[in-house]
Amino acid sequence: MNRIKSSQQASGRSHAISRVQQQVSRAMRDPDRWVIRITYRDADGVVTVRRVSPTRWRNDNTFVALCTGRGEHRQFDVRRIESIELDHAADVLMPEGVIKR
């Protein structure tokens, strides 16, 4: 029973990572139209909400993006993204600040 539950959780997480990768790639393909808003948990467990403009993939799970809150490029791991939404780039001013939760 525990194996089945673990397998289902892994499958669900894999699907979530795939969705995040798709949204990031979509924003990369059309940066004049889209930015992404992410809820991100860093290596220390600090959760922030950020709006970023992805610029390139470093590998399958890591991408570089311009963080609108800091006005600087940052690196993000898709496995640490807790939620993601596409926002219209025209609605974003820089810098806009980073929200800590």
Tab-separated table of C-alpha atoms in Angstrom:
chain	number	residue	atom	x	y	z
A	1	MET	CA	0.000	0.000	0.000
A	2	ASN	CA	2.792	2.473	0.871
A	3	ARG	CA	4.516	1.726	-2.438
A	4	ILE	CA	1.357	2.522	-4.370
A	5	LYS	CA	0.867	5.798	-2.502
A	6	SER	CA	4.531	6.772	-2.995
A	7	SER	CA	4.279	5.939	-6.686
A	8	GLN	CA	1.140	8.065	-7.055
A	9	GLN	CA	2.772	10.970	-5.215
A	10	ALA	CA	5.856	10.721	-7.443
A	11	SER	CA	3.663	10.643	-10.529
A	12	GLY	CA	1.700	13.688	-9.335
A	13	ARG	CA	4.908	15.589	-8.581
A	14	SER	CA	6.321	14.660	-11.986
A	15	HIS	CA	3.182	16.034	-13.632
A	16	ALA	CA	3.469	19.262	-11.600
A	17	ILE	CA	7.126	19.699	-12.623
A	18	SER	CA	6.180	19.115	-16.262
A	19	ARG	CA	3.473	21.797	-16.034
A	20	VAL	CA	5.944	24.266	-14.518
A	21	GLN	CA	8.452	23.525	-17.305
A	22	GLN	CA	5.741	24.122	-19.914
A	23	GLN	CA	4.722	27.466	-18.399
A	24	VAL	CA	8.355	28.612	-18.129
A	25	SER	CA	9.008	27.611	-21.738
A	26	ARG	CA	5.885	29.437	-22.911
A	27	ALA	CA	7.057	32.648	-21.220
A	28	MET	CA	10.545	32.206	-22.735
A	29	ARG	CA	9.110	31.871	-26.249
A	30	ASP	CA	7.127	35.125	-25.960
A	31	PRO	CA	8.848	37.386	-23.390
A	32	ASP	CA	7.156	40.540	-24.675
A	33	ARG	CA	3.800	39.024	-23.792
A	34	TRP	CA	4.373	36.866	-20.701
A	35	VAL	CA	6.093	36.861	-17.329
A	36	ILE	CA	5.495	34.237	-14.679
A	37	ARG	CA	4.457	34.679	-11.066
A	38	ILE	CA	5.891	31.940	-8.883
A	39	THR	CA	5.684	30.927	-5.274
A	40	TYR	CA	9.235	29.737	-4.662
A	41	ARG	CA	10.857	27.938	-1.721
A	42	ASP	CA	14.608	28.569	-1.570
A	43	ALA	CA	17.259	26.198	-0.220
A	44	ASP	CA	16.758	27.598	3.306
A	45	GLY	CA	13.002	27.000	3.149
A	46	VAL	CA	12.097	30.689	2.778
A	47	VAL	CA	9.000	31.106	0.609
A	48	THR	CA	8.690	34.160	-1.639
A	49	VAL	CA	6.286	35.250	-4.345
A	50	ARG	CA	8.115	36.612	-7.376
A	51	ARG	CA	7.390	37.755	-10.875
A	52	VAL	CA	10.141	36.725	-13.264
A	53	SER	CA	10.882	36.830	-16.972
A	54	PRO	CA	12.605	33.542	-17.888
A	55	THR	CA	15.502	33.911	-20.327
A	56	ARG	CA	17.096	30.474	-20.743
A	57	TRP	CA	17.311	26.917	-19.455
A	58	ARG	CA	20.520	25.841	-17.727
A	59	ASN	CA	19.408	22.194	-17.629
A	60	ASP	CA	16.127	20.243	-17.421
A	61	ASN	CA	15.224	21.617	-13.982
A	62	THR	CA	17.000	24.973	-13.722
A	63	PHE	CA	16.395	28.211	-15.584
A	64	VAL	CA	17.686	31.772	-15.483
A	65	ALA	CA	15.207	34.628	-15.268
A	66	LEU	CA	15.116	38.354	-14.733
A	67	CYS	CA	13.489	38.892	-11.328
A	68	THR	CA	11.284	41.966	-11.640
A	69	GLY	CA	11.448	42.550	-7.888
A	70	ARG	CA	15.203	42.798	-7.765
A	71	GLY	CA	15.872	43.903	-11.336
A	72	GLU	CA	18.575	41.220	-11.571
A	73	HIS	CA	18.979	37.799	-13.106
A	74	ARG	CA	18.436	34.859	-10.775
A	75	GLN	CA	18.529	31.094	-11.124
A	76	PHE	CA	15.456	29.009	-10.253
A	77	ASP	CA	14.893	25.287	-9.785
A	78	VAL	CA	11.506	24.085	-11.065
A	79	ARG	CA	11.370	21.507	-8.252
A	80	ARG	CA	11.171	24.375	-5.722
A	81	ILE	CA	8.282	26.161	-7.422
A	82	GLU	CA	5.118	25.614	-5.403
A	83	SER	CA	2.785	27.477	-7.782
A	84	ILE	CA	3.048	29.228	-11.137
A	85	GLU	CA	0.845	31.582	-13.162
A	86	LEU	CA	1.328	33.445	-16.429
A	87	ASP	CA	0.912	37.237	-16.184
A	88	HIS	CA	0.844	39.818	-18.952
A	89	ALA	CA	4.271	41.419	-19.259
A	90	ALA	CA	2.724	44.800	-20.083
A	91	ASP	CA	1.247	44.925	-16.563
A	92	VAL	CA	4.627	44.626	-14.825
A	93	LEU	CA	6.785	47.504	-13.622
A	94	MET	CA	10.352	46.990	-12.438
A	95	PRO	CA	11.459	46.778	-9.734
A	96	GLU	CA	8.306	45.800	-7.924
A	97	GLY	CA	9.677	44.141	-4.788
A	98	VAL	CA	9.749	40.580	-3.501
A	99	ILE	CA	7.048	39.358	-1.119
A	100	LYS	CA	8.199	37.033	1.664
A	101	ARG	CA	5.682	34.680	3.207
